[in-house]
Amino acid sequence: MSYQIPSPLPSLEELAKRQQNVITASQLRARGVPARVVSDHCRRGGPWQRLLPRVYLLQLGEPTPEQRMWAALLYAAQNGREEGRGEGAVITGTAALALYGFAAVPRLPAVTGVDVLVPRQRRLKNAGEVRIRRTERELVARSVHGLACAPVARAVADALREWTDQGALLAGGPGGAGPRLVRAVLREAVARPDARCTVRELTAELTESGLVADPRVRAALDELLAAEREAVLERLGELVDEWLLPVPLTGPELRMRGGTYIAVPDLYWPQAGVAVEVDSELRCVSEGEAAWVRGGQHRMEYLGVRVVYISGARLVAEPDAVGAELRAAFVAGGTDVVELLVTER
């Protein structure tokens, strides 16, 4: 039988350096610091101060913005785990976006509240400027300046919910008028090279949170999706040319001879009866529109049109494979395609 030797605890000095001089009561106790010593050190004139329940700053003076973030995270993460790296809690919302360096939100010193996400079963209360947000989903953390933050998409969704709850979007919000602020944040989320957030992830998060019901959020997301799809379609057009395929119709309206509406595919070769749909789910931010698009796809297939589904991500990763798939589909063509009325838009 083998035994695992527990790793030694980092010293108080090492831990204080890692956590910017912010320490929890349990961390002090684990290093042999008696509670009475902590109380004495936090008295008026003492060298320490209490920032939050069971969270202390081992220095005098006003805490820095980073120390405030550490205090919020350690307060929410206190669950007996020694290292205090934020297990069981992540910073989210405006504070997380400020840590990520978003230009659309106030810089860190101006952030007056810190939203911290914890599992739903945790028994915690708001304290000071710390607002506890609960989730039933598994916590995912990104390390930003050593602090555990929610992924960008989740942080954006929580920030929008925070501003909506506070009426900040109606009042103008931090950094500009409501709709303009929403657009700026969403654009920055997917444009920042270090943000690690895709349009698909952002759409999924905003949909999961129910924020797409807000017309300002939905309009901003529609703009983002339209721009993303336009870029993908432009690259797809270049690929069609590279593979020497005929120029397809772009976004034509397909109807039956009697006028019954069928669909509006992204690309269509009427001579071959082949349609192309690009990331169709990304243009569906509402239940009704999603059903409308899926219905059109199913009707095309039912009427014999060969529908090729192309992912923007795959187009970037495997352009040759996508080109070969398009050529094969064009050569094979549709199967007994019903005669359709094709109107270019």
PDB file of N, CA and C in Angstrom, residues 28-80:
ATOM      1  N   LEU A  28      -5.073  31.659   8.402  1.00  0.00           N
ATOM      2  CA  LEU A  28      -4.258  32.063   9.550  1.00  0.00           C
ATOM      3  C   LEU A  28      -4.232  30.960  10.601  1.00  0.00           C
ATOM      4  N   ARG A  29      -5.404  30.377  10.851  1.00  0.00           N
ATOM      5  CA  ARG A  29      -5.487  29.317  11.857  1.00  0.00           C
ATOM      6  C   ARG A  29      -4.633  28.115  11.452  1.00  0.00           C
ATOM      7  N   ALA A  30      -4.640  27.783  10.155  1.00  0.00           N
ATOM      8  CA  ALA A  30      -3.851  26.645   9.678  1.00  0.00           C
ATOM      9  C   ALA A  30      -2.358  26.880   9.856  1.00  0.00           C
ATOM     10  N   ARG A  31      -1.957  28.135   9.998  1.00  0.00           N
ATOM     11  CA  ARG A  31      -0.536  28.450  10.180  1.00  0.00           C
ATOM     12  C   ARG A  31      -0.211  28.797  11.628  1.00  0.00           C
ATOM     13  N   GLY A  32      -1.119  28.436  12.515  1.00  0.00           N
ATOM     14  CA  GLY A  32      -0.843  28.567  13.941  1.00  0.00           C
ATOM     15  C   GLY A  32      -1.042  29.941  14.518  1.00  0.00           C
ATOM     16  N   VAL A  33      -1.753  30.825  13.796  1.00  0.00           N
ATOM     17  CA  VAL A  33      -2.001  32.170  14.327  1.00  0.00           C
ATOM     18  C   VAL A  33      -3.285  32.127  15.146  1.00  0.00           C
ATOM     19  N   PRO A  34      -3.210  32.333  16.489  1.00  0.00           N
ATOM     20  CA  PRO A  34      -4.394  32.246  17.344  1.00  0.00           C
ATOM     21  C   PRO A  34      -5.398  33.351  17.027  1.00  0.00           C
ATOM     22  N   ALA A  35      -6.677  33.074  17.288  1.00  0.00           N
ATOM     23  CA  ALA A  35      -7.731  34.049  17.028  1.00  0.00           C
ATOM     24  C   ALA A  35      -7.516  35.333  17.822  1.00  0.00           C
ATOM     25  N   ARG A  36      -6.983  35.210  19.048  1.00  0.00           N
ATOM     26  CA  ARG A  36      -6.779  36.410  19.870  1.00  0.00           C
ATOM     27  C   ARG A  36      -5.717  37.322  19.267  1.00  0.00           C
ATOM     28  N   VAL A  37      -4.725  36.717  18.608  1.00  0.00           N
ATOM     29  CA  VAL A  37      -3.689  37.524  17.950  1.00  0.00           C
ATOM     30  C   VAL A  37      -4.297  38.284  16.773  1.00  0.00           C
ATOM     31  N   VAL A  38      -5.160  37.597  16.039  1.00  0.00           N
ATOM     32  CA  VAL A  38      -5.826  38.261  14.913  1.00  0.00           C
ATOM     33  C   VAL A  38      -6.650  39.431  15.424  1.00  0.00           C
ATOM     34  N   SER A  39      -7.417  39.210  16.515  1.00  0.00           N
ATOM     35  CA  SER A  39      -8.240  40.278  17.083  1.00  0.00           C
ATOM     36  C   SER A  39      -7.384  41.446  17.535  1.00  0.00           C
ATOM     37  N   ASP A  40      -6.265  41.146  18.226  1.00  0.00           N
ATOM     38  CA  ASP A  40      -5.376  42.207  18.705  1.00  0.00           C
ATOM     39  C   ASP A  40      -4.791  43.006  17.541  1.00  0.00           C
ATOM     40  N   HIS A  41      -4.382  42.294  16.474  1.00  0.00           N
ATOM     41  CA  HIS A  41      -3.767  42.973  15.330  1.00  0.00           C
ATOM     42  C   HIS A  41      -4.760  43.853  14.568  1.00  0.00           C
ATOM     43  N   CYS A  42      -6.076  43.532  14.716  1.00  0.00           N
ATOM     44  CA  CYS A  42      -7.085  44.302  13.981  1.00  0.00           C
ATOM     45  C   CYS A  42      -7.691  45.432  14.818  1.00  0.00           C
ATOM     46  N   ARG A  43      -7.236  45.588  16.082  1.00  0.00           N
ATOM     47  CA  ARG A  43      -7.742  46.690  16.901  1.00  0.00           C
ATOM     48  C   ARG A  43      -7.229  48.015  16.345  1.00  0.00           C
ATOM     49  N   ARG A  44      -7.870  49.099  16.780  1.00  0.00           N
ATOM     50  CA  ARG A  44      -7.452  50.423  16.327  1.00  0.00           C
ATOM     51  C   ARG A  44      -5.957  50.621  16.585  1.00  0.00           C
ATOM     52  N   GLY A  45      -5.255  51.005  15.586  1.00  0.00           N
ATOM     53  CA  GLY A  45      -3.817  51.205  15.712  1.00  0.00           C
ATOM     54  C   GLY A  45      -3.004  49.966  15.430  1.00  0.00           C
ATOM     55  N   GLY A  46      -3.680  48.805  15.248  1.00  0.00           N
ATOM     56  CA  GLY A  46      -2.967  47.570  14.971  1.00  0.00           C
ATOM     57  C   GLY A  46      -2.496  47.514  13.514  1.00  0.00           C
ATOM     58  N   PRO A  47      -1.654  46.526  13.193  1.00  0.00           N
ATOM     59  CA  PRO A  47      -1.074  46.458  11.845  1.00  0.00           C
ATOM     60  C   PRO A  47      -1.978  45.832  10.782  1.00  0.00           C
ATOM     61  N   TRP A  48      -3.098  45.202  11.222  1.00  0.00           N
ATOM     62  CA  TRP A  48      -3.991  44.539  10.269  1.00  0.00           C
ATOM     63  C   TRP A  48      -5.362  45.205  10.295  1.00  0.00           C
ATOM     64  N   GLN A  49      -6.217  44.828   9.337  1.00  0.00           N
ATOM     65  CA  GLN A  49      -7.601  45.304   9.330  1.00  0.00           C
ATOM     66  C   GLN A  49      -8.522  44.233   8.758  1.00  0.00           C
ATOM     67  N   ARG A  50      -9.757  44.278   9.215  1.00  0.00           N
ATOM     68  CA  ARG A  50     -10.771  43.320   8.748  1.00  0.00           C
ATOM     69  C   ARG A  50     -11.496  43.933   7.556  1.00  0.00           C
ATOM     70  N   LEU A  51     -11.474  43.224   6.412  1.00  0.00           N
ATOM     71  CA  LEU A  51     -12.143  43.719   5.214  1.00  0.00           C
ATOM     72  C   LEU A  51     -13.557  43.187   5.081  1.00  0.00           C
ATOM     73  N   LEU A  52     -13.725  41.901   5.349  1.00  0.00           N
ATOM     74  CA  LEU A  52     -15.008  41.219   5.241  1.00  0.00           C
ATOM     75  C   LEU A  52     -15.069  40.168   6.343  1.00  0.00           C
ATOM     76  N   PRO A  53     -16.218  39.579   6.609  1.00  0.00           N
ATOM     77  CA  PRO A  53     -16.259  38.523   7.624  1.00  0.00           C
ATOM     78  C   PRO A  53     -15.210  37.444   7.364  1.00  0.00           C
ATOM     79  N   ARG A  54     -14.319  37.258   8.341  1.00  0.00           N
ATOM     80  CA  ARG A  54     -13.266  36.241   8.306  1.00  0.00           C
ATOM     81  C   ARG A  54     -12.242  36.461   7.193  1.00  0.00           C
ATOM     82  N   VAL A  55     -12.143  37.692   6.722  1.00  0.00           N
ATOM     83  CA  VAL A  55     -11.153  38.040   5.692  1.00  0.00           C
ATOM     84  C   VAL A  55     -10.404  39.281   6.158  1.00  0.00           C
ATOM     85  N   TYR A  56      -9.062  39.194   6.138  1.00  0.00           N
ATOM     86  CA  TYR A  56      -8.237  40.255   6.717  1.00  0.00           C
ATOM     87  C   TYR A  56      -7.190  40.751   5.724  1.00  0.00           C
ATOM     88  N   LEU A  57      -6.816  42.019   5.905  1.00  0.00           N
ATOM     89  CA  LEU A  57      -5.738  42.621   5.120  1.00  0.00           C
ATOM     90  C   LEU A  57      -4.562  42.840   6.060  1.00  0.00           C
ATOM     91  N   LEU A  58      -3.433  42.267   5.731  1.00  0.00           N
ATOM     92  CA  LEU A  58      -2.276  42.319   6.624  1.00  0.00           C
ATOM     93  C   LEU A  58      -1.484  43.601   6.422  1.00  0.00           C
ATOM     94  N   GLN A  59      -2.167  44.715   6.429  1.00  0.00           N
ATOM     95  CA  GLN A  59      -1.513  46.028   6.312  1.00  0.00           C
ATOM     96  C   GLN A  59      -2.537  47.092   6.653  1.00  0.00           C
ATOM     97  N   LEU A  60      -2.081  48.304   6.848  1.00  0.00           N
ATOM     98  CA  LEU A  60      -2.967  49.429   7.084  1.00  0.00           C
ATOM     99  C   LEU A  60      -3.208  50.168   5.774  1.00  0.00           C
ATOM    100  N   GLY A  61      -4.099  51.131   5.793  1.00  0.00           N
ATOM    101  CA  GLY A  61      -4.361  51.934   4.607  1.00  0.00           C
ATOM    102  C   GLY A  61      -5.490  51.376   3.763  1.00  0.00           C
ATOM    103  N   GLU A  62      -5.860  52.150   2.768  1.00  0.00           N
ATOM    104  CA  GLU A  62      -6.951  51.774   1.876  1.00  0.00           C
ATOM    105  C   GLU A  62      -6.535  50.595   1.011  1.00  0.00           C
ATOM    106  N   PRO A  63      -7.348  49.544   0.912  1.00  0.00           N
ATOM    107  CA  PRO A  63      -6.989  48.411   0.050  1.00  0.00           C
ATOM    108  C   PRO A  63      -7.001  48.822  -1.422  1.00  0.00           C
ATOM    109  N   THR A  64      -6.128  48.224  -2.200  1.00  0.00           N
ATOM    110  CA  THR A  64      -6.099  48.481  -3.640  1.00  0.00           C
ATOM    111  C   THR A  64      -7.295  47.798  -4.305  1.00  0.00           C
ATOM    112  N   PRO A  65      -7.619  48.177  -5.540  1.00  0.00           N
ATOM    113  CA  PRO A  65      -8.712  47.483  -6.232  1.00  0.00           C
ATOM    114  C   PRO A  65      -8.480  45.980  -6.321  1.00  0.00           C
ATOM    115  N   GLU A  66      -7.246  45.562  -6.574  1.00  0.00           N
ATOM    116  CA  GLU A  66      -6.945  44.129  -6.652  1.00  0.00           C
ATOM    117  C   GLU A  66      -7.156  43.452  -5.306  1.00  0.00           C
ATOM    118  N   GLN A  67      -6.786  44.117  -4.219  1.00  0.00           N
ATOM    119  CA  GLN A  67      -6.993  43.538  -2.894  1.00  0.00           C
ATOM    120  C   GLN A  67      -8.481  43.415  -2.584  1.00  0.00           C
ATOM    121  N   ARG A  68      -9.286  44.367  -3.067  1.00  0.00           N
ATOM    122  CA  ARG A  68     -10.741  44.260  -2.892  1.00  0.00           C
ATOM    123  C   ARG A  68     -11.278  43.044  -3.624  1.00  0.00           C
ATOM    124  N   MET A  69     -10.731  42.774  -4.827  1.00  0.00           N
ATOM    125  CA  MET A  69     -11.162  41.600  -5.582  1.00  0.00           C
ATOM    126  C   MET A  69     -10.767  40.315  -4.848  1.00  0.00           C
ATOM    127  N   TRP A  70      -9.553  40.289  -4.330  1.00  0.00           N
ATOM    128  CA  TRP A  70      -9.104  39.109  -3.582  1.00  0.00           C
ATOM    129  C   TRP A  70      -9.988  38.884  -2.351  1.00  0.00           C
ATOM    130  N   ALA A  71     -10.320  39.963  -1.653  1.00  0.00           N
ATOM    131  CA  ALA A  71     -11.159  39.827  -0.463  1.00  0.00           C
ATOM    132  C   ALA A  71     -12.525  39.251  -0.827  1.00  0.00           C
ATOM    133  N   ALA A  72     -13.121  39.756  -1.895  1.00  0.00           N
ATOM    134  CA  ALA A  72     -14.435  39.257  -2.324  1.00  0.00           C
ATOM    135  C   ALA A  72     -14.370  37.783  -2.680  1.00  0.00           C
ATOM    136  N   LEU A  73     -13.346  37.394  -3.436  1.00  0.00           N
ATOM    137  CA  LEU A  73     -13.221  36.010  -3.872  1.00  0.00           C
ATOM    138  C   LEU A  73     -12.974  35.082  -2.690  1.00  0.00           C
ATOM    139  N   LEU A  74     -12.076  35.472  -1.782  1.00  0.00           N
ATOM    140  CA  LEU A  74     -11.763  34.620  -0.644  1.00  0.00           C
ATOM    141  C   LEU A  74     -12.940  34.524   0.331  1.00  0.00           C
ATOM    142  N   TYR A  75     -13.679  35.597   0.459  1.00  0.00           N
ATOM    143  CA  TYR A  75     -14.874  35.539   1.319  1.00  0.00           C
ATOM    144  C   TYR A  75     -15.852  34.496   0.782  1.00  0.00           C
ATOM    145  N   ALA A  76     -16.096  34.521  -0.527  1.00  0.00           N
ATOM    146  CA  ALA A  76     -17.065  33.602  -1.128  1.00  0.00           C
ATOM    147  C   ALA A  76     -16.535  32.183  -1.230  1.00  0.00           C
ATOM    148  N   ALA A  77     -15.211  32.035  -1.272  1.00  0.00           N
ATOM    149  CA  ALA A  77     -14.616  30.710  -1.484  1.00  0.00           C
ATOM    150  C   ALA A  77     -14.318  29.978  -0.189  1.00  0.00           C
ATOM    151  N   GLN A  78     -14.528  30.612   0.950  1.00  0.00           N
ATOM    152  CA  GLN A  78     -14.193  29.969   2.220  1.00  0.00           C
ATOM    153  C   GLN A  78     -15.044  28.710   2.415  1.00  0.00           C
ATOM    154  N   ASN A  79     -14.384  27.592   2.278  1.00  0.00           N
ATOM    155  CA  ASN A  79     -15.092  26.317   2.451  1.00  0.00           C
ATOM    156  C   ASN A  79     -14.172  25.263   3.039  1.00  0.00           C
ATOM    157  N   GLY A  80     -13.114  25.713   3.711  1.00  0.00           N
ATOM    158  CA  GLY A  80     -12.199  24.771   4.332  1.00  0.00           C
ATOM    159  C   GLY A  80     -11.044  24.364   3.448  1.00  0.00           C
TER     160      GLY A  80
END
